[in-house]
């Protein structure tokens, strides 16, 4: 089984209706970009809940956050010298697949470590229920590392 080469991805984000909130982040892969979008939401949760040590959210809350953004799109390098644009629905589909893959990877790692039995109370983890819903647990105390480069703002 061959692994596809990572595709450089640029996330264009406008938090509100105001053009002054436009920013971009670039990532080495689509997976890194989806993780960055999750981390952006997690930072927002931390700001809204400064006294809470552990925060859990599910995919529907993340979808609502994405839908409420003024604008969000991803430009993904296609390997031929151009970037293909993708909308919010594409982002939601990829975020779900990303979190589901992380949940499966984590479950496999935990099962191996504990002889096939998953231990309760994993913090900073991801859970997937039998119908495919994904929830993510966030440790609030340690900062979340980001792999993206930030700082540029669109001008109108």
JSON list of C-alpha atoms in Angstrom, two decimals:
[
{"chain": "A", "resi": 1, "resn": "UNK", "atom": "CA", "xyz": [0.00, 0.00, 0.00]},
{"chain": "A", "resi": 2, "resn": "UNK", "atom": "CA", "xyz": [1.57, 3.31, -1.07]},
{"chain": "A", "resi": 3, "resn": "UNK", "atom": "CA", "xyz": [1.14, 6.48, 0.91]},
{"chain": "A", "resi": 4, "resn": "UNK", "atom": "CA", "xyz": [0.11, 9.60, -1.02]},
{"chain": "A", "resi": 5, "resn": "UNK", "atom": "CA", "xyz": [2.54, 12.47, -0.78]},
{"chain": "A", "resi": 6, "resn": "UNK", "atom": "CA", "xyz": [1.44, 15.22, 1.61]},
{"chain": "A", "resi": 7, "resn": "UNK", "atom": "CA", "xyz": [-0.32, 18.05, -0.18]},
{"chain": "A", "resi": 8, "resn": "UNK", "atom": "CA", "xyz": [0.60, 21.55, 0.93]},
{"chain": "A", "resi": 9, "resn": "UNK", "atom": "CA", "xyz": [-2.60, 23.20, 2.18]},
{"chain": "A", "resi": 10, "resn": "UNK", "atom": "CA", "xyz": [-3.45, 26.85, 2.80]},
{"chain": "A", "resi": 11, "resn": "UNK", "atom": "CA", "xyz": [-6.38, 27.59, 5.11]},
{"chain": "A", "resi": 12, "resn": "UNK", "atom": "CA", "xyz": [-8.11, 30.91, 4.41]},
{"chain": "A", "resi": 13, "resn": "UNK", "atom": "CA", "xyz": [-10.17, 31.97, 7.40]},
{"chain": "A", "resi": 14, "resn": "UNK", "atom": "CA", "xyz": [-12.42, 34.93, 8.12]},
{"chain": "A", "resi": 15, "resn": "UNK", "atom": "CA", "xyz": [-13.72, 34.70, 11.69]},
{"chain": "A", "resi": 16, "resn": "UNK", "atom": "CA", "xyz": [-16.55, 37.22, 11.37]},
{"chain": "A", "resi": 17, "resn": "UNK", "atom": "CA", "xyz": [-18.28, 39.25, 8.66]},
{"chain": "A", "resi": 18, "resn": "UNK", "atom": "CA", "xyz": [-15.53, 41.86, 9.03]},
{"chain": "A", "resi": 19, "resn": "UNK", "atom": "CA", "xyz": [-12.81, 41.65, 6.38]},
{"chain": "A", "resi": 20, "resn": "UNK", "atom": "CA", "xyz": [-10.32, 42.74, 9.05]},
{"chain": "A", "resi": 21, "resn": "UNK", "atom": "CA", "xyz": [-10.54, 39.22, 10.56]},
{"chain": "A", "resi": 22, "resn": "UNK", "atom": "CA", "xyz": [-9.15, 37.51, 7.45]},
{"chain": "A", "resi": 23, "resn": "UNK", "atom": "CA", "xyz": [-6.05, 35.40, 8.03]},
{"chain": "A", "resi": 24, "resn": "UNK", "atom": "CA", "xyz": [-4.36, 32.43, 6.47]},
{"chain": "A", "resi": 25, "resn": "UNK", "atom": "CA", "xyz": [-2.29, 29.52, 7.72]},
{"chain": "A", "resi": 26, "resn": "UNK", "atom": "CA", "xyz": [-0.26, 27.13, 5.66]},
{"chain": "A", "resi": 27, "resn": "UNK", "atom": "CA", "xyz": [0.33, 23.48, 6.46]},
{"chain": "A", "resi": 28, "resn": "UNK", "atom": "CA", "xyz": [2.46, 20.70, 5.03]},
{"chain": "A", "resi": 29, "resn": "UNK", "atom": "CA", "xyz": [-0.56, 18.41, 4.51]},
{"chain": "A", "resi": 30, "resn": "UNK", "atom": "CA", "xyz": [-4.36, 18.28, 4.51]},
{"chain": "A", "resi": 31, "resn": "UNK", "atom": "CA", "xyz": [-4.19, 16.27, 7.74]},
{"chain": "A", "resi": 32, "resn": "UNK", "atom": "CA", "xyz": [-2.08, 18.96, 9.42]},
{"chain": "A", "resi": 33, "resn": "UNK", "atom": "CA", "xyz": [-4.56, 21.59, 8.22]},
{"chain": "A", "resi": 34, "resn": "UNK", "atom": "CA", "xyz": [-7.53, 19.69, 9.67]},
{"chain": "A", "resi": 35, "resn": "UNK", "atom": "CA", "xyz": [-5.68, 19.33, 12.96]},
{"chain": "A", "resi": 36, "resn": "UNK", "atom": "CA", "xyz": [-4.98, 23.08, 12.87]},
{"chain": "A", "resi": 37, "resn": "UNK", "atom": "CA", "xyz": [-8.69, 23.82, 12.42]},
{"chain": "A", "resi": 38, "resn": "UNK", "atom": "CA", "xyz": [-9.50, 21.57, 15.40]},
{"chain": "A", "resi": 39, "resn": "UNK", "atom": "CA", "xyz": [-6.84, 23.34, 17.43]},
{"chain": "A", "resi": 40, "resn": "UNK", "atom": "CA", "xyz": [-8.30, 26.73, 16.50]},
{"chain": "A", "resi": 41, "resn": "UNK", "atom": "CA", "xyz": [-11.66, 25.59, 17.87]},
{"chain": "A", "resi": 42, "resn": "UNK", "atom": "CA", "xyz": [-9.96, 24.20, 20.98]},
{"chain": "A", "resi": 43, "resn": "UNK", "atom": "CA", "xyz": [-8.26, 27.54, 21.59]},
{"chain": "A", "resi": 44, "resn": "UNK", "atom": "CA", "xyz": [-11.67, 29.21, 21.32]},
{"chain": "A", "resi": 45, "resn": "UNK", "atom": "CA", "xyz": [-13.08, 26.74, 23.88]},
{"chain": "A", "resi": 46, "resn": "UNK", "atom": "CA", "xyz": [-10.18, 27.50, 26.23]},
{"chain": "A", "resi": 47, "resn": "UNK", "atom": "CA", "xyz": [-10.87, 31.23, 25.95]},
{"chain": "A", "resi": 48, "resn": "UNK", "atom": "CA", "xyz": [-14.57, 30.69, 26.64]},
{"chain": "A", "resi": 49, "resn": "UNK", "atom": "CA", "xyz": [-13.89, 28.33, 29.60]},
{"chain": "A", "resi": 50, "resn": "UNK", "atom": "CA", "xyz": [-10.73, 29.63, 31.30]},
{"chain": "A", "resi": 51, "resn": "UNK", "atom": "CA", "xyz": [-11.35, 27.80, 34.59]},
{"chain": "A", "resi": 52, "resn": "UNK", "atom": "CA", "xyz": [-12.10, 24.39, 33.07]},
{"chain": "A", "resi": 53, "resn": "UNK", "atom": "CA", "xyz": [-9.19, 21.95, 33.04]},
{"chain": "A", "resi": 54, "resn": "UNK", "atom": "CA", "xyz": [-10.61, 19.30, 30.67]},
{"chain": "A", "resi": 55, "resn": "UNK", "atom": "CA", "xyz": [-12.92, 20.14, 27.79]},
{"chain": "A", "resi": 56, "resn": "UNK", "atom": "CA", "xyz": [-14.80, 17.64, 25.65]},
{"chain": "A", "resi": 57, "resn": "UNK", "atom": "CA", "xyz": [-16.56, 18.46, 22.41]},
{"chain": "A", "resi": 58, "resn": "UNK", "atom": "CA", "xyz": [-18.18, 16.42, 19.71]},
{"chain": "A", "resi": 59, "resn": "UNK", "atom": "CA", "xyz": [-18.16, 16.73, 15.95]},
{"chain": "A", "resi": 60, "resn": "UNK", "atom": "CA", "xyz": [-21.50, 18.58, 15.81]},
{"chain": "A", "resi": 61, "resn": "UNK", "atom": "CA", "xyz": [-20.09, 21.38, 17.96]},
{"chain": "A", "resi": 62, "resn": "UNK", "atom": "CA", "xyz": [-17.03, 21.61, 15.71]},
{"chain": "A", "resi": 63, "resn": "UNK", "atom": "CA", "xyz": [-19.31, 21.70, 12.65]},
{"chain": "A", "resi": 64, "resn": "UNK", "atom": "CA", "xyz": [-21.31, 24.55, 14.21]},
{"chain": "A", "resi": 65, "resn": "UNK", "atom": "CA", "xyz": [-18.07, 26.48, 14.81]},
{"chain": "A", "resi": 66, "resn": "UNK", "atom": "CA", "xyz": [-17.08, 25.98, 11.16]},
{"chain": "A", "resi": 67, "resn": "UNK", "atom": "CA", "xyz": [-20.54, 27.02, 9.93]},
{"chain": "A", "resi": 68, "resn": "UNK", "atom": "CA", "xyz": [-20.49, 30.17, 12.08]},
{"chain": "A", "resi": 69, "resn": "UNK", "atom": "CA", "xyz": [-17.17, 31.39, 10.70]},
{"chain": "A", "resi": 70, "resn": "UNK", "atom": "CA", "xyz": [-17.49, 34.31, 8.31]},
{"chain": "A", "resi": 71, "resn": "UNK", "atom": "CA", "xyz": [-15.63, 32.30, 5.68]},
{"chain": "A", "resi": 72, "resn": "UNK", "atom": "CA", "xyz": [-13.39, 29.27, 5.52]},
{"chain": "A", "resi": 73, "resn": "UNK", "atom": "CA", "xyz": [-11.79, 27.52, 2.60]},
{"chain": "A", "resi": 74, "resn": "UNK", "atom": "CA", "xyz": [-8.75, 25.41, 1.91]},
{"chain": "A", "resi": 75, "resn": "UNK", "atom": "CA", "xyz": [-6.44, 25.64, -1.06]},
{"chain": "A", "resi": 76, "resn": "UNK", "atom": "CA", "xyz": [-4.78, 22.27, -1.65]},
{"chain": "A", "resi": 77, "resn": "UNK", "atom": "CA", "xyz": [-1.77, 21.90, -3.92]},
{"chain": "A", "resi": 78, "resn": "UNK", "atom": "CA", "xyz": [-2.62, 19.55, -6.78]},
{"chain": "A", "resi": 79, "resn": "UNK", "atom": "CA", "xyz": [0.94, 18.63, -7.76]},
{"chain": "A", "resi": 80, "resn": "UNK", "atom": "CA", "xyz": [0.82, 20.41, -11.11]},
{"chain": "A", "resi": 81, "resn": "UNK", "atom": "CA", "xyz": [1.67, 23.92, -9.95]},
{"chain": "A", "resi": 82, "resn": "UNK", "atom": "CA", "xyz": [-1.82, 25.00, -8.90]},
{"chain": "A", "resi": 83, "resn": "UNK", "atom": "CA", "xyz": [-4.01, 25.00, -5.81]},
{"chain": "A", "resi": 84, "resn": "UNK", "atom": "CA", "xyz": [-7.57, 23.65, -5.81]},
{"chain": "A", "resi": 85, "resn": "UNK", "atom": "CA", "xyz": [-10.12, 25.53, -3.63]},
{"chain": "A", "resi": 86, "resn": "UNK", "atom": "CA", "xyz": [-12.40, 23.64, -1.23]},
{"chain": "A", "resi": 87, "resn": "UNK", "atom": "CA", "xyz": [-15.39, 24.95, 0.75]},
{"chain": "A", "resi": 88, "resn": "UNK", "atom": "CA", "xyz": [-16.68, 24.52, 4.32]},
{"chain": "A", "resi": 89, "resn": "UNK", "atom": "CA", "xyz": [-18.48, 21.27, 3.54]},
{"chain": "A", "resi": 90, "resn": "UNK", "atom": "CA", "xyz": [-15.26, 19.76, 2.19]},
{"chain": "A", "resi": 91, "resn": "UNK", "atom": "CA", "xyz": [-13.48, 20.92, 5.37]},
{"chain": "A", "resi": 92, "resn": "UNK", "atom": "CA", "xyz": [-16.16, 19.32, 7.57]},
{"chain": "A", "resi": 93, "resn": "UNK", "atom": "CA", "xyz": [-15.88, 16.05, 5.64]},
{"chain": "A", "resi": 94, "resn": "UNK", "atom": "CA", "xyz": [-12.08, 16.04, 6.00]},
{"chain": "A", "resi": 95, "resn": "UNK", "atom": "CA", "xyz": [-12.16, 17.04, 9.69]},
{"chain": "A", "resi": 96, "resn": "UNK", "atom": "CA", "xyz": [-14.51, 14.14, 10.40]},
{"chain": "A", "resi": 97, "resn": "UNK", "atom": "CA", "xyz": [-12.28, 11.68, 8.52]},
{"chain": "A", "resi": 98, "resn": "UNK", "atom": "CA", "xyz": [-9.21, 13.09, 10.30]},
{"chain": "A", "resi": 99, "resn": "UNK", "atom": "CA", "xyz": [-10.74, 12.72, 13.78]},
{"chain": "A", "resi": 100, "resn": "UNK", "atom": "CA", "xyz": [-12.11, 9.27, 12.98]},
{"chain": "A", "resi": 101, "resn": "UNK", "atom": "CA", "xyz": [-8.65, 8.15, 11.79]},
{"chain": "A", "resi": 102, "resn": "UNK", "atom": "CA", "xyz": [-7.08, 9.57, 14.96]},
{"chain": "A", "resi": 103, "resn": "UNK", "atom": "CA", "xyz": [-9.67, 7.75, 17.11]},
{"chain": "A", "resi": 104, "resn": "UNK", "atom": "CA", "xyz": [-8.95, 4.47, 15.32]},
{"chain": "A", "resi": 105, "resn": "UNK", "atom": "CA", "xyz": [-5.18, 4.98, 15.63]},
{"chain": "A", "resi": 106, "resn": "UNK", "atom": "CA", "xyz": [-5.49, 5.82, 19.33]},
{"chain": "A", "resi": 107, "resn": "UNK", "atom": "CA", "xyz": [-7.74, 2.82, 19.98]},
{"chain": "A", "resi": 108, "resn": "UNK", "atom": "CA", "xyz": [-5.24, 0.53, 18.25]},
{"chain": "A", "resi": 109, "resn": "UNK", "atom": "CA", "xyz": [-2.32, 1.95, 20.24]},
{"chain": "A", "resi": 110, "resn": "UNK", "atom": "CA", "xyz": [-4.18, 1.75, 23.57]},
{"chain": "A", "resi": 111, "resn": "UNK", "atom": "CA", "xyz": [-5.42, -1.78, 22.83]},
{"chain": "A", "resi": 112, "resn": "UNK", "atom": "CA", "xyz": [-1.87, -2.91, 22.13]},
{"chain": "A", "resi": 113, "resn": "UNK", "atom": "CA", "xyz": [-0.47, -1.19, 25.20]},
{"chain": "A", "resi": 114, "resn": "UNK", "atom": "CA", "xyz": [-3.09, -2.63, 27.56]},
{"chain": "A", "resi": 115, "resn": "UNK", "atom": "CA", "xyz": [-3.31, -6.14, 26.10]},
{"chain": "A", "resi": 116, "resn": "UNK", "atom": "CA", "xyz": [-6.47, -5.46, 24.09]},
{"chain": "A", "resi": 117, "resn": "UNK", "atom": "CA", "xyz": [-8.32, -3.56, 26.83]},
{"chain": "A", "resi": 118, "resn": "UNK", "atom": "CA", "xyz": [-8.92, 0.15, 26.49]},
{"chain": "A", "resi": 119, "resn": "UNK", "atom": "CA", "xyz": [-8.33, 2.10, 29.68]},
{"chain": "A", "resi": 120, "resn": "UNK", "atom": "CA", "xyz": [-10.92, 4.69, 30.71]},
{"chain": "A", "resi": 121, "resn": "UNK", "atom": "CA", "xyz": [-10.07, 8.31, 31.41]},
{"chain": "A", "resi": 122, "resn": "UNK", "atom": "CA", "xyz": [-7.65, 9.05, 28.59]},
{"chain": "A", "resi": 123, "resn": "UNK", "atom": "CA", "xyz": [-7.15, 12.80, 28.47]},
{"chain": "A", "resi": 124, "resn": "UNK", "atom": "CA", "xyz": [-6.28, 14.55, 25.25]},
{"chain": "A", "resi": 125, "resn": "UNK", "atom": "CA", "xyz": [-7.87, 11.65, 23.43]},
{"chain": "A", "resi": 126, "resn": "UNK", "atom": "CA", "xyz": [-10.53, 10.99, 20.87]},
{"chain": "A", "resi": 127, "resn": "UNK", "atom": "CA", "xyz": [-13.46, 8.61, 21.22]},
{"chain": "A", "resi": 128, "resn": "UNK", "atom": "CA", "xyz": [-15.63, 7.12, 18.51]},
{"chain": "A", "resi": 129, "resn": "UNK", "atom": "CA", "xyz": [-18.99, 5.54, 19.32]},
{"chain": "A", "resi": 130, "resn": "UNK", "atom": "CA", "xyz": [-20.64, 2.70, 17.45]},
{"chain": "A", "resi": 131, "resn": "UNK", "atom": "CA", "xyz": [-22.47, 5.01, 15.03]},
{"chain": "A", "resi": 132, "resn": "UNK", "atom": "CA", "xyz": [-19.34, 6.89, 14.02]},
{"chain": "A", "resi": 133, "resn": "UNK", "atom": "CA", "xyz": [-19.79, 10.05, 16.07]},
{"chain": "A", "resi": 134, "resn": "UNK", "atom": "CA", "xyz": [-16.47, 11.51, 17.14]},
{"chain": "A", "resi": 135, "resn": "UNK", "atom": "CA", "xyz": [-15.68, 13.40, 20.35]},
{"chain": "A", "resi": 136, "resn": "UNK", "atom": "CA", "xyz": [-12.37, 14.93, 21.31]},
{"chain": "A", "resi": 137, "resn": "UNK", "atom": "CA", "xyz": [-11.09, 15.57, 24.83]},
{"chain": "A", "resi": 138, "resn": "UNK", "atom": "CA", "xyz": [-8.77, 18.50, 25.38]},
{"chain": "A", "resi": 139, "resn": "UNK", "atom": "CA", "xyz": [-6.35, 19.05, 28.23]},
{"chain": "A", "resi": 140, "resn": "UNK", "atom": "CA", "xyz": [-6.53, 22.76, 28.92]},
{"chain": "A", "resi": 141, "resn": "UNK", "atom": "CA", "xyz": [-3.42, 23.20, 31.03]},
{"chain": "A", "resi": 142, "resn": "UNK", "atom": "CA", "xyz": [-0.64, 22.50, 28.50]},
{"chain": "A", "resi": 143, "resn": "UNK", "atom": "CA", "xyz": [-0.49, 24.69, 25.40]},
{"chain": "A", "resi": 144, "resn": "UNK", "atom": "CA", "xyz": [-1.33, 23.09, 22.07]},
{"chain": "A", "resi": 145, "resn": "UNK", "atom": "CA", "xyz": [1.57, 23.15, 19.64]},
{"chain": "A", "resi": 146, "resn": "UNK", "atom": "CA", "xyz": [0.86, 24.46, 16.16]},
{"chain": "A", "resi": 147, "resn": "UNK", "atom": "CA", "xyz": [2.75, 23.54, 13.04]},
{"chain": "A", "resi": 148, "resn": "UNK", "atom": "CA", "xyz": [1.33, 26.33, 10.92]},
{"chain": "A", "resi": 149, "resn": "UNK", "atom": "CA", "xyz": [2.89, 29.67, 10.22]},
{"chain": "A", "resi": 150, "resn": "UNK", "atom": "CA", "xyz": [0.60, 32.61, 11.00]},
{"chain": "A", "resi": 151, "resn": "UNK", "atom": "CA", "xyz": [0.64, 36.34, 10.88]},
{"chain": "A", "resi": 152, "resn": "UNK", "atom": "CA", "xyz": [-0.53, 37.50, 7.47]},
{"chain": "A", "resi": 153, "resn": "UNK", "atom": "CA", "xyz": [-3.78, 39.35, 7.00]},
{"chain": "A", "resi": 154, "resn": "UNK", "atom": "CA", "xyz": [-5.63, 40.08, 3.79]},
{"chain": "A", "resi": 155, "resn": "UNK", "atom": "CA", "xyz": [-6.09, 43.70, 2.90]},
{"chain": "A", "resi": 156, "resn": "UNK", "atom": "CA", "xyz": [-9.21, 45.00, 1.23]}
]
